[in-house]
Tab-separated table of C-alpha atoms and ligand atoms in Angstrom:
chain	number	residue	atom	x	y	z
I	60	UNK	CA	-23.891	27.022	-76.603
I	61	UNK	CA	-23.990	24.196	-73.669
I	62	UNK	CA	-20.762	22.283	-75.239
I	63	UNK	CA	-21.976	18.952	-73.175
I	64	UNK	CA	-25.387	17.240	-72.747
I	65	UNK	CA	-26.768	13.960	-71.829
I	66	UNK	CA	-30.197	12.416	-72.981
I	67	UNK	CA	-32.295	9.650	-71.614
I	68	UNK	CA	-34.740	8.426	-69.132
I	69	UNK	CA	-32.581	7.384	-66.286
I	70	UNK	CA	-29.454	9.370	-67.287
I	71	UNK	CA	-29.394	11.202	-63.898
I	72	UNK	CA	-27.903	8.206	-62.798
I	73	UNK	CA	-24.754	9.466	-64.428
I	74	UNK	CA	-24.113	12.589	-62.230
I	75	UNK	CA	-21.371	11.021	-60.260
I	76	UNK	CA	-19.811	9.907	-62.991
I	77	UNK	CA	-19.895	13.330	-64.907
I	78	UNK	CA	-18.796	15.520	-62.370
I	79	UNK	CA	-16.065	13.368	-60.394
I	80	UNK	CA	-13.256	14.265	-63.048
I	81	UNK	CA	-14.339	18.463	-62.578
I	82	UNK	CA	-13.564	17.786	-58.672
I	83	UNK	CA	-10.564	20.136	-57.696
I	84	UNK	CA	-9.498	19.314	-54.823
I	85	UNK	CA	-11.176	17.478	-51.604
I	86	UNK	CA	-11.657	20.763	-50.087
I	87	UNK	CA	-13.019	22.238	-53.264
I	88	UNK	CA	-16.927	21.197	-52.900
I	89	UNK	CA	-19.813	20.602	-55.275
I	90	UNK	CA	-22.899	22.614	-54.221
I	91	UNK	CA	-26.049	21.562	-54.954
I	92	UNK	CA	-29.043	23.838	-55.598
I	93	UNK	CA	-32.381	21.284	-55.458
I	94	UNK	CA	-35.688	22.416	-55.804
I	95	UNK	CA	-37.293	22.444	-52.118
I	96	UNK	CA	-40.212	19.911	-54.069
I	97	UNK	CA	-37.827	17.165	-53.832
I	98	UNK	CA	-37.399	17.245	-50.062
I	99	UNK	CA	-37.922	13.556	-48.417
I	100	UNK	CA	-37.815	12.525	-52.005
I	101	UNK	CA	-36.269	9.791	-51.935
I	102	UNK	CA	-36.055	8.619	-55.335
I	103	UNK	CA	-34.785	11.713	-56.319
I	104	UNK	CA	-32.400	12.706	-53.452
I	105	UNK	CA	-30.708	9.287	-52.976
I	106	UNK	CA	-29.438	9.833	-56.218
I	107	UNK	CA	-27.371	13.272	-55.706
I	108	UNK	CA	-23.892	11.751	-55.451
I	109	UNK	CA	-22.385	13.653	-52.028
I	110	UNK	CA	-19.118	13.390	-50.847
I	111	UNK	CA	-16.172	15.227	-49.140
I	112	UNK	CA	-17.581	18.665	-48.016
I	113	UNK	CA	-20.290	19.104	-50.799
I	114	UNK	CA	-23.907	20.510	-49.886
I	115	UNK	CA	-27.334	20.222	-51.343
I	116	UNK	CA	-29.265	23.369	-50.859
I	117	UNK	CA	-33.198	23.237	-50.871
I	118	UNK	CA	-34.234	26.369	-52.639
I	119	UNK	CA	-37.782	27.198	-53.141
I	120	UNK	CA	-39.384	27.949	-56.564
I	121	UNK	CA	-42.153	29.523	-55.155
I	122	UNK	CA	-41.033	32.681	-56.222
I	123	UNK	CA	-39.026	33.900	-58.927
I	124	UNK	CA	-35.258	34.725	-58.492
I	125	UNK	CA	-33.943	38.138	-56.944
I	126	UNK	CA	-30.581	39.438	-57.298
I	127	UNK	CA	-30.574	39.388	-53.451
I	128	UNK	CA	-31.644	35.989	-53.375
I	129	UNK	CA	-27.924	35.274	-55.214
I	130	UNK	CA	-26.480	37.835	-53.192
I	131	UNK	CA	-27.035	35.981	-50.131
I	132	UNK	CA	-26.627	32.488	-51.519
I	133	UNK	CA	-23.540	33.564	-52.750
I	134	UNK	CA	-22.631	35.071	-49.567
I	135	UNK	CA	-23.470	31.818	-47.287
I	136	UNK	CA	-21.159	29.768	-49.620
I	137	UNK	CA	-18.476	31.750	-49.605
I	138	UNK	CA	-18.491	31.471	-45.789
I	139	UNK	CA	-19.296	28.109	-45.677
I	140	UNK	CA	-16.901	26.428	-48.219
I	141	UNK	CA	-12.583	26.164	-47.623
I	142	UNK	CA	-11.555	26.609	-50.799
I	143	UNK	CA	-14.172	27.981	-53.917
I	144	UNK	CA	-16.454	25.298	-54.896
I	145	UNK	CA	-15.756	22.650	-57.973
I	146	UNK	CA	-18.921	23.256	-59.186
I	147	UNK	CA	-22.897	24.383	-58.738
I	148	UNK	CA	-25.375	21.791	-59.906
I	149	UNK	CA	-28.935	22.407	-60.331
I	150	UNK	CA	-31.695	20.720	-60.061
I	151	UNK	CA	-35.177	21.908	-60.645
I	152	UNK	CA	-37.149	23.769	-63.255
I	153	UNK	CA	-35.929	27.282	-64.475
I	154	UNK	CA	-35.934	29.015	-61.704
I	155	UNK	CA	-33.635	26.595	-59.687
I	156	UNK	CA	-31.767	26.624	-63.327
I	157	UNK	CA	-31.577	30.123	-63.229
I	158	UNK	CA	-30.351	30.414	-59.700
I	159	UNK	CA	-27.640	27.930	-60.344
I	160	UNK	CA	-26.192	30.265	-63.488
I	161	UNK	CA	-26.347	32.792	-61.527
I	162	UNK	CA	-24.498	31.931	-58.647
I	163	UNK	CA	-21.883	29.972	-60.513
I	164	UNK	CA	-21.217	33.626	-62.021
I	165	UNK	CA	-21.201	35.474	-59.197
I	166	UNK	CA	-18.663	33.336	-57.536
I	167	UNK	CA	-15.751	34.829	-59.842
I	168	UNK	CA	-16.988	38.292	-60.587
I	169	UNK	CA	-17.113	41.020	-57.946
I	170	UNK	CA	-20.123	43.189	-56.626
I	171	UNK	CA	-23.318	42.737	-56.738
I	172	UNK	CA	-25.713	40.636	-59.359
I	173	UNK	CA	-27.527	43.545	-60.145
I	174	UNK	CA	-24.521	44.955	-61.597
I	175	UNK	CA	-24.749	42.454	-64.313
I	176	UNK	CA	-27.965	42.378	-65.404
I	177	UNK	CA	-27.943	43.494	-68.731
I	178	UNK	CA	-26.084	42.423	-71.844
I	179	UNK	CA	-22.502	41.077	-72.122
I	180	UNK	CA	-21.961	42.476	-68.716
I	181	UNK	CA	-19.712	39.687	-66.871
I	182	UNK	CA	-16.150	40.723	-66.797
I	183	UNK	CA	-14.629	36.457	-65.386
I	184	UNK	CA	-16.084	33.375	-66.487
I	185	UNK	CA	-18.407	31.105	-63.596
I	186	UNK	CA	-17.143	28.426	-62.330
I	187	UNK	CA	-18.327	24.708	-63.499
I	188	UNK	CA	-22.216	24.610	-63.412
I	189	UNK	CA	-24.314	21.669	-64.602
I	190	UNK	CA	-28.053	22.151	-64.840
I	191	UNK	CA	-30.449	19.157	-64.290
I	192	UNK	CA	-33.929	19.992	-65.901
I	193	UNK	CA	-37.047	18.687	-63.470
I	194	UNK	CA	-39.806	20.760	-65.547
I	195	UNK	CA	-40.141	21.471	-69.196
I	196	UNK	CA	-40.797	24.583	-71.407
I	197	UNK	CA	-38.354	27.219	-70.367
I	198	UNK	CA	-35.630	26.433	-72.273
I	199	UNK	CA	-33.588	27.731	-69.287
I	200	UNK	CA	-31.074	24.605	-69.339
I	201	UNK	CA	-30.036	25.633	-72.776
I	202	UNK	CA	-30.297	29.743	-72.568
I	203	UNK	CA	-27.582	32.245	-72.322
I	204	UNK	CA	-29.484	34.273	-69.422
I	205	UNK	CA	-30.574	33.824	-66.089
I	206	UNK	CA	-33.271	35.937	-65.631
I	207	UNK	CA	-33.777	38.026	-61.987
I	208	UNK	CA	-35.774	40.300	-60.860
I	209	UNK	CA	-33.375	43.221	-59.110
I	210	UNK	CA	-34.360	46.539	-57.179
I	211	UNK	CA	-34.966	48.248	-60.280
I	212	UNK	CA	-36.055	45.832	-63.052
I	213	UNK	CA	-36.539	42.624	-64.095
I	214	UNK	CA	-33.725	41.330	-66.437
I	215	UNK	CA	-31.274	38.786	-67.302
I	216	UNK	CA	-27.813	38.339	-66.867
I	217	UNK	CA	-26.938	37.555	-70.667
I	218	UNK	CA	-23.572	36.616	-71.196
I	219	UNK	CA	-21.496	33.804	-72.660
I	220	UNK	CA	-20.557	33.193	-69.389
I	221	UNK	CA	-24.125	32.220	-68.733
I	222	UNK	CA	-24.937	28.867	-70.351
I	223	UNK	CA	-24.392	25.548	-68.376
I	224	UNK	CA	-20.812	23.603	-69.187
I	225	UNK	CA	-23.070	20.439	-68.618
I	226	UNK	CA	-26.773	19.471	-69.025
I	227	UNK	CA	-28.291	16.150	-68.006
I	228	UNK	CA	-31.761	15.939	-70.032
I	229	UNK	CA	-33.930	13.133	-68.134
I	230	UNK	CA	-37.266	12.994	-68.951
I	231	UNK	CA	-38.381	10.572	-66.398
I	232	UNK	CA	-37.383	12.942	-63.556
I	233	UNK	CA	-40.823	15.083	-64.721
I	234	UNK	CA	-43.120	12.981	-64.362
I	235	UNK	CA	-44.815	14.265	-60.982
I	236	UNK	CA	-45.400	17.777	-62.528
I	237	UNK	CA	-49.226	18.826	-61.141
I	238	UNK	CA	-50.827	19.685	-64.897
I	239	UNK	CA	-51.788	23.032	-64.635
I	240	UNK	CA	-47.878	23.803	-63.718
I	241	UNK	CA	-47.222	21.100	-66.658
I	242	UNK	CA	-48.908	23.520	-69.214
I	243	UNK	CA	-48.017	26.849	-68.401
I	244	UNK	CA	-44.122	25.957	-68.153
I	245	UNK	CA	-45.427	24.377	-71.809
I	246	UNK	CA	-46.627	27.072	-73.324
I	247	UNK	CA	-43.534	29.156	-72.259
I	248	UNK	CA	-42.061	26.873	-74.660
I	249	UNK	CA	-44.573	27.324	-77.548
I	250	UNK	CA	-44.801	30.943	-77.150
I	251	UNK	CA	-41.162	31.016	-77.538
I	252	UNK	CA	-41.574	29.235	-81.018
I	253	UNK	CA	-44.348	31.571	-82.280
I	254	UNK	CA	-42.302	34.989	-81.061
I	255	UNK	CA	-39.287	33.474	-82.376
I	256	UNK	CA	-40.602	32.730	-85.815
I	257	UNK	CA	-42.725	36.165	-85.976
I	258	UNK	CA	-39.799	37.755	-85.059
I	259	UNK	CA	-37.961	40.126	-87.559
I	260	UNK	CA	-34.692	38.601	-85.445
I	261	UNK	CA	-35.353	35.184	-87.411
I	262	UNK	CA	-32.384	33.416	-89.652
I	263	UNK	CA	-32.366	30.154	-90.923
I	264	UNK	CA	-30.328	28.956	-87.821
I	265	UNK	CA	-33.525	30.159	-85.049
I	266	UNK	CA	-35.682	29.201	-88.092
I	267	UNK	CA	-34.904	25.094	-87.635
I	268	UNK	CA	-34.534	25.062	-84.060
I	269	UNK	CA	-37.914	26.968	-83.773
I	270	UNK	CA	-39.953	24.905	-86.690
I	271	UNK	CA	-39.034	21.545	-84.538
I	272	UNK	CA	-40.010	22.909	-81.280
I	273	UNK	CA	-43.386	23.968	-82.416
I	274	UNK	CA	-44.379	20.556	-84.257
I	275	UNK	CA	-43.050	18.896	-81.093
I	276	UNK	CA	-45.483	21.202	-79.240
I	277	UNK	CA	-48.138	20.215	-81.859
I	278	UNK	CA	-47.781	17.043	-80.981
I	279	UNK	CA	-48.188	17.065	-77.596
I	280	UNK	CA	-50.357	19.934	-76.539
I	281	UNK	CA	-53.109	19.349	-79.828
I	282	UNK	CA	-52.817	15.575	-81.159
I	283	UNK	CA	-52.788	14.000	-77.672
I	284	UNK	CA	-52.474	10.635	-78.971
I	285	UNK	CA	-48.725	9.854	-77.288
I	286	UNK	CA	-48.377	8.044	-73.978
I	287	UNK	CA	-46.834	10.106	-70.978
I	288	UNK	CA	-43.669	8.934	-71.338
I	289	UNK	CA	-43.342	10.033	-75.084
I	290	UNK	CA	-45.318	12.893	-73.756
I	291	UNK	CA	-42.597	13.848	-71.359
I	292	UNK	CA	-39.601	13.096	-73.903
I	293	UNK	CA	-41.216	14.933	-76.346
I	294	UNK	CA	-41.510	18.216	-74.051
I	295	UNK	CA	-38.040	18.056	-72.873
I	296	UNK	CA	-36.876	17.857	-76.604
I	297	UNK	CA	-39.171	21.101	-77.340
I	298	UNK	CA	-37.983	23.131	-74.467
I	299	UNK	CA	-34.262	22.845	-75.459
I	300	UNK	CA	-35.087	23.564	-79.270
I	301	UNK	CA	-37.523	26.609	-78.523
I	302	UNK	CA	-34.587	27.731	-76.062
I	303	UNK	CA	-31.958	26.834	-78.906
I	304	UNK	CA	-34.901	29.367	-81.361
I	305	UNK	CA	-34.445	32.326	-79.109
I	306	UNK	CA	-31.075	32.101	-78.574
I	307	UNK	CA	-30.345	33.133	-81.986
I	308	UNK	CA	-33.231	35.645	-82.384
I	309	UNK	CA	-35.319	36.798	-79.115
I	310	UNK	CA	-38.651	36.397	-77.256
I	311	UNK	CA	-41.253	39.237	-78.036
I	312	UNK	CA	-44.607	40.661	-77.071
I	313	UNK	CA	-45.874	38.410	-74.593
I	314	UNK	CA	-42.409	37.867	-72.826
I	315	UNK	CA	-42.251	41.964	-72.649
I	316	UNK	CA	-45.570	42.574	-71.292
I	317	UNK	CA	-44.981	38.848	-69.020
I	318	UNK	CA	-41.810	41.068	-67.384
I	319	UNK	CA	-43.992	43.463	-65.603
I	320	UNK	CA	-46.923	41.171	-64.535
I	321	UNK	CA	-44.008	39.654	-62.865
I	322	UNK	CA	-42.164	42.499	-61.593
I	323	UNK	CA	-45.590	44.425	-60.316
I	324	UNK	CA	-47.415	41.726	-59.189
I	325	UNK	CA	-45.342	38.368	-58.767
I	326	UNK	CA	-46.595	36.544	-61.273
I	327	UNK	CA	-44.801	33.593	-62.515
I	328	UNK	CA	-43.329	33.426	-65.941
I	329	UNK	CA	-45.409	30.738	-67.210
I	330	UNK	CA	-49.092	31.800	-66.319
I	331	UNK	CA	-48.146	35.178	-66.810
I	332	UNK	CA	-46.921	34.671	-70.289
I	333	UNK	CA	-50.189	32.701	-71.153
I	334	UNK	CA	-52.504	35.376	-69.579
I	335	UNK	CA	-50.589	38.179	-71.592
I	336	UNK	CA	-50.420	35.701	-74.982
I	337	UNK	CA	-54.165	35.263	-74.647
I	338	UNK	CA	-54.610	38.761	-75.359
I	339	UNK	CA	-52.175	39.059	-78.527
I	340	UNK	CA	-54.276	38.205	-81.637
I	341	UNK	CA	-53.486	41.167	-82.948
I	342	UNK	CA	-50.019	40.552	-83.341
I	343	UNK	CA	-50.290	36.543	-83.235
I	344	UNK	CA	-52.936	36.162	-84.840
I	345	UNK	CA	-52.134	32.090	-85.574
I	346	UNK	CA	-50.231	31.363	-82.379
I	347	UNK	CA	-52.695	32.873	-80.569
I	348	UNK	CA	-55.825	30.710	-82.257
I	349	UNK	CA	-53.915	27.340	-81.640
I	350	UNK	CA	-53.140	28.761	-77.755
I	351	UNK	CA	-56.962	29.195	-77.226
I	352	UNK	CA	-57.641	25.631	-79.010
I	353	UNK	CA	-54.771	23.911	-76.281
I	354	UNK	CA	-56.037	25.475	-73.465
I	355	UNK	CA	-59.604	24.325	-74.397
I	356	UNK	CA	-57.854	20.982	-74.913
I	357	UNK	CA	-56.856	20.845	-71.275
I	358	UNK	CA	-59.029	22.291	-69.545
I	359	UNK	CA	-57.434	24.999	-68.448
I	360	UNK	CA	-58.706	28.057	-66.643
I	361	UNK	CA	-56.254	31.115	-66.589
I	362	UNK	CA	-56.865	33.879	-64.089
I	363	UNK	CA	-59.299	36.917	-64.895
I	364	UNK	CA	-59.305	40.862	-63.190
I	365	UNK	CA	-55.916	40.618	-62.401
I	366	UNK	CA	-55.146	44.228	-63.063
I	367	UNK	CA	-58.656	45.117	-62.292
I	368	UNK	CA	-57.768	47.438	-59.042
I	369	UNK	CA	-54.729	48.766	-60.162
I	370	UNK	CA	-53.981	52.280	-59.743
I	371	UNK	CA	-52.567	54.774	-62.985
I	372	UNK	CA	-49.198	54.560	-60.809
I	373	UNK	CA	-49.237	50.805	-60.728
I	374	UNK	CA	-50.089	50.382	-64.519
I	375	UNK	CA	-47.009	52.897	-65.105
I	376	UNK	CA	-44.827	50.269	-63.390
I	377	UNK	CA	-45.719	47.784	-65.559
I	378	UNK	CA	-45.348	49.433	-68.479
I	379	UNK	CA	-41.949	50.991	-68.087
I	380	UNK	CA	-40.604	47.515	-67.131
I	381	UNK	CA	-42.404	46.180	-70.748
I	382	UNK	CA	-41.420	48.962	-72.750
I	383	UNK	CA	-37.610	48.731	-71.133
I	384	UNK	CA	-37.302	45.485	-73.066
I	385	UNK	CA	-36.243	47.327	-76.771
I	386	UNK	CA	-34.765	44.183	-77.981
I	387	UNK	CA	-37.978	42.382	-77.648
I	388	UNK	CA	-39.792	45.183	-79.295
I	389	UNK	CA	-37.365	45.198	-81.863
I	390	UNK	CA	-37.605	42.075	-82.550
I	391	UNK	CA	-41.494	41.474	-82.535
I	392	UNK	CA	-42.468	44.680	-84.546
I	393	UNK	CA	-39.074	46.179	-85.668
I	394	UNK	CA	-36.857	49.063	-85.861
I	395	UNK	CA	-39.639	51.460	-85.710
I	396	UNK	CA	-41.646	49.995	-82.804
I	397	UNK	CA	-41.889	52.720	-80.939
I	398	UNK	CA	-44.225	54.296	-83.310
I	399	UNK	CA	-46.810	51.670	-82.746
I	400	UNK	CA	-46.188	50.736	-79.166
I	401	UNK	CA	-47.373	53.259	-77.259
I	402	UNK	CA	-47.758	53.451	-73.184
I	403	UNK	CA	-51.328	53.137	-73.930
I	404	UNK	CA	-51.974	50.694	-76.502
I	405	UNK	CA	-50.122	48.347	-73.635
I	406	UNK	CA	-52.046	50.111	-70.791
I	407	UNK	CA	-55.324	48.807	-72.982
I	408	UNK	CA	-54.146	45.589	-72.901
I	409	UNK	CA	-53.431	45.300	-69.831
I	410	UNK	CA	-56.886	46.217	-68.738
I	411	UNK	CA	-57.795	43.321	-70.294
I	412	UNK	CA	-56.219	40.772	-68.178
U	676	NAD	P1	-40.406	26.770	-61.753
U	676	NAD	O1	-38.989	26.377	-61.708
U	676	NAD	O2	-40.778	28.082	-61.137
U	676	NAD	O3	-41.265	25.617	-61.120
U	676	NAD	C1	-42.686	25.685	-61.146
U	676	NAD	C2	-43.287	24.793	-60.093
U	676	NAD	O4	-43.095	23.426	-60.462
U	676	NAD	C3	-42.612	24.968	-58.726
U	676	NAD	O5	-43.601	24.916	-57.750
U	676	NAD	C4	-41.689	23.769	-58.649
U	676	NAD	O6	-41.421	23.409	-57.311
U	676	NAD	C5	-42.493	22.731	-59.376
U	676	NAD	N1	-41.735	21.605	-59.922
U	676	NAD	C6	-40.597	21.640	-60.678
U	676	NAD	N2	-40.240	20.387	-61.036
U	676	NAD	C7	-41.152	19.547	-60.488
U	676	NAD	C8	-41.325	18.129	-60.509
U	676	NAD	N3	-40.516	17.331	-61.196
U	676	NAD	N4	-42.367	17.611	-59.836
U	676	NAD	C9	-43.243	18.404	-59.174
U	676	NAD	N5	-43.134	19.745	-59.122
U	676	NAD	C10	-42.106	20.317	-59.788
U	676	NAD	O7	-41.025	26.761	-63.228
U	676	NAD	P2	-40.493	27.046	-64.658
U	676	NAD	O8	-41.677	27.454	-65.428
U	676	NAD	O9	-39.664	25.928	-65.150
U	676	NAD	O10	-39.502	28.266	-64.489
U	676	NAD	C11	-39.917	29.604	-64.401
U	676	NAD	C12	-38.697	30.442	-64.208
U	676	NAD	O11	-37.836	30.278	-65.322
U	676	NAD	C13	-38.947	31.913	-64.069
U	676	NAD	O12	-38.183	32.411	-63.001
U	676	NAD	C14	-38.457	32.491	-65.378
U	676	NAD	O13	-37.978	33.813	-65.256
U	676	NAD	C15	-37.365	31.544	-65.739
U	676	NAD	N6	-37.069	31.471	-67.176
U	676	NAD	C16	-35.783	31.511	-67.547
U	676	NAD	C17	-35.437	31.426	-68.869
U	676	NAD	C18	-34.013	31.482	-69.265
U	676	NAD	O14	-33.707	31.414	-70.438
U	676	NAD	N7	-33.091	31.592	-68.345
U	676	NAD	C19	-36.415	31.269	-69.844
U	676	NAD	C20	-37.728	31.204	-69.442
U	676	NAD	C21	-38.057	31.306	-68.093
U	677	ZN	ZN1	-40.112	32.340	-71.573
């Protein structure tokens, strides 16, 4: 579990004042990892509290984290940096999040961050790492993974070593999130809640966390009677609980099938789990219904034909990545999944989207 967070509109404000006491010496900086959106932002930037010999790092989000991407990052900080750092902070949505675990990890454990992807892999615990949510859905601020995408597969670095020591929840610092971007890091969120509580992983524990999450998502994505700002609180409230869901059960269809759409083709976690999820009614049948109702609701037109040209080689890529993922299979249809989920019921889906 994160063992500290913050909640409030305006509560960034409080970043100095959290971190100064985890400073260990003057040598010993803070790095921090900003989405590159934020550049010549003032209203954002003035507000990252540097001193001594910390940095602030743009980082792009345009695509989704390697484990060479860390390996590098890693690498320049190391060089750049007397003494190892006091802490990583990061600020951005959940791939900036996910950066900032993963670096904070790799600071203290040796090789490569490919050598950790996996389960329960990381030998040292990261150093201090605070994660500053700009984008809601993921639940990335609250996970116990950082998900990569390495030289063979796409997978997390789960470990208990993984999960922020500090989260700052402010809405307010989400409210210039273009809608389209706004809804699929959204519905990463809800489909979260509807894998977690389909799940055969479920316990009374996921159970609560997951319930909340999707009214919260109800409210927003279907009633659309709250103003922007409740809108916005609202989400950031969901994304934590539907992370809080899946950390005590796991993700399931969509997010397996999501993994090689990514790892294939790039595709980004949140429009690629909505263009998998719209093709799951026959194992969501009610998630997917109220999906097709919200996107309706907003207007929203998800890509078509994107695996139209592949070739049978390309289509096996995706589907060893998906099928890699046993615990999500295990969790979404059970012990015996591999009876039903075959290379070519998920080749068939596929050639739908
Ligand atoms: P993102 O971080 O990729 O950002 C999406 C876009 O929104 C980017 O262009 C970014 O620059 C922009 N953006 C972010 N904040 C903004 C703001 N305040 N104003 C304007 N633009 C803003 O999106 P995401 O959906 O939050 O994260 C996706 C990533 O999260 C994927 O890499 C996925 O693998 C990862 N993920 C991790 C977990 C986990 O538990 N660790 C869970 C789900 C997803
Ligand atoms: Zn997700």
């Amino acid at each position: 579990m994160v063992p500290k967070v913050i909640f409030g509109r305006g509560s960034f404000n409080q970043l100095d004042e959290i971190i100064a006491p985890k400073r260990t010496s003057l040598n010993a900086p803070f790095i921090f990892l900003v989405d590159d959106v934020f550049k010549g932002n003032a209203w954002l930037t003035s507000r990252i509290p540097l001193s001594y010999d910390d940095r602030l790092l743009y980082v792009s989000a345009n695509e989704e984290p390697k484990t060479s991407q860390i390996d590098d990052l890693v690498e320049d900080i190391i060089v750049s940096s007397k003494k190892q750092p006091s802490g990583i902070i990061g600020i951005g949505g959940g791939t900036i999040l996910d950066i900032a675990k993963a670096v904070s990890i790799m600071l203290t454990n040796k090789g490569e961050a490919s050598d950790y992807q996996g389960w329960d892999l990381v030998k040292n615990p990261a150093i201090y790492h605070v994660g500053i949510p700009t984008i809601s859905g993921t639940g990335a601020e609250v996970s116990r993974t950082t998900v990569l995408t390495g030289p063979e597969r796409k997978l997390g670095i789960n470990s208990d070593y993984t999960p922020f020591d500090q989260v700052i929840l402010d809405p307010e610092l989400t409210k210039d999130v273009p809608k389209d971007q706004w809804f699929y890091t959204g519905m990463d969120c809800y489909i979260h809640c509807i894998e977690s509580l389909n799940g055969t992983f479920l316990n009374a524990f996921s159970q609560s966390y997951g319930e909340k999450a999707y009214d919260l998502c109800k409210e927003i994505f279907v009633d659309n009677n709250l103003t922007d700002e409740e809108s916005q609180d609202k989400l950031m409230m969901a994304s934590w609980h539907g992370g809080m869901s899946i950390a005590y059960s796991q993700v399931g269809v969509a997010h397996a099938m999501s993994y090689g759409l990514s790892y294939l083709l790039g595709t980004k976690h949140g429009i690629g789990n909505c263009i998998v999820f719209d093709q799951l009614s026959d194992y969501y049948p009610e998630g997917v219904a109220l999906f097709k109702i919200m996107k309706e609701n907003h207007n929203i037109q998800l890509p078509q034909g994107l695996c139209a040209n592949l070739s049978d080689q390309e289509y096996d890529i995706m589907i060893n990545v998906a099928l890699s993922l046993e615990p999500l299979w295990e969790n979404a249809i059970g012990k015996n999944w591999k009876k039903s989920i075959t290379p070519q019921v998920l080749r068939s889906l596929y050639e739908k989207m």
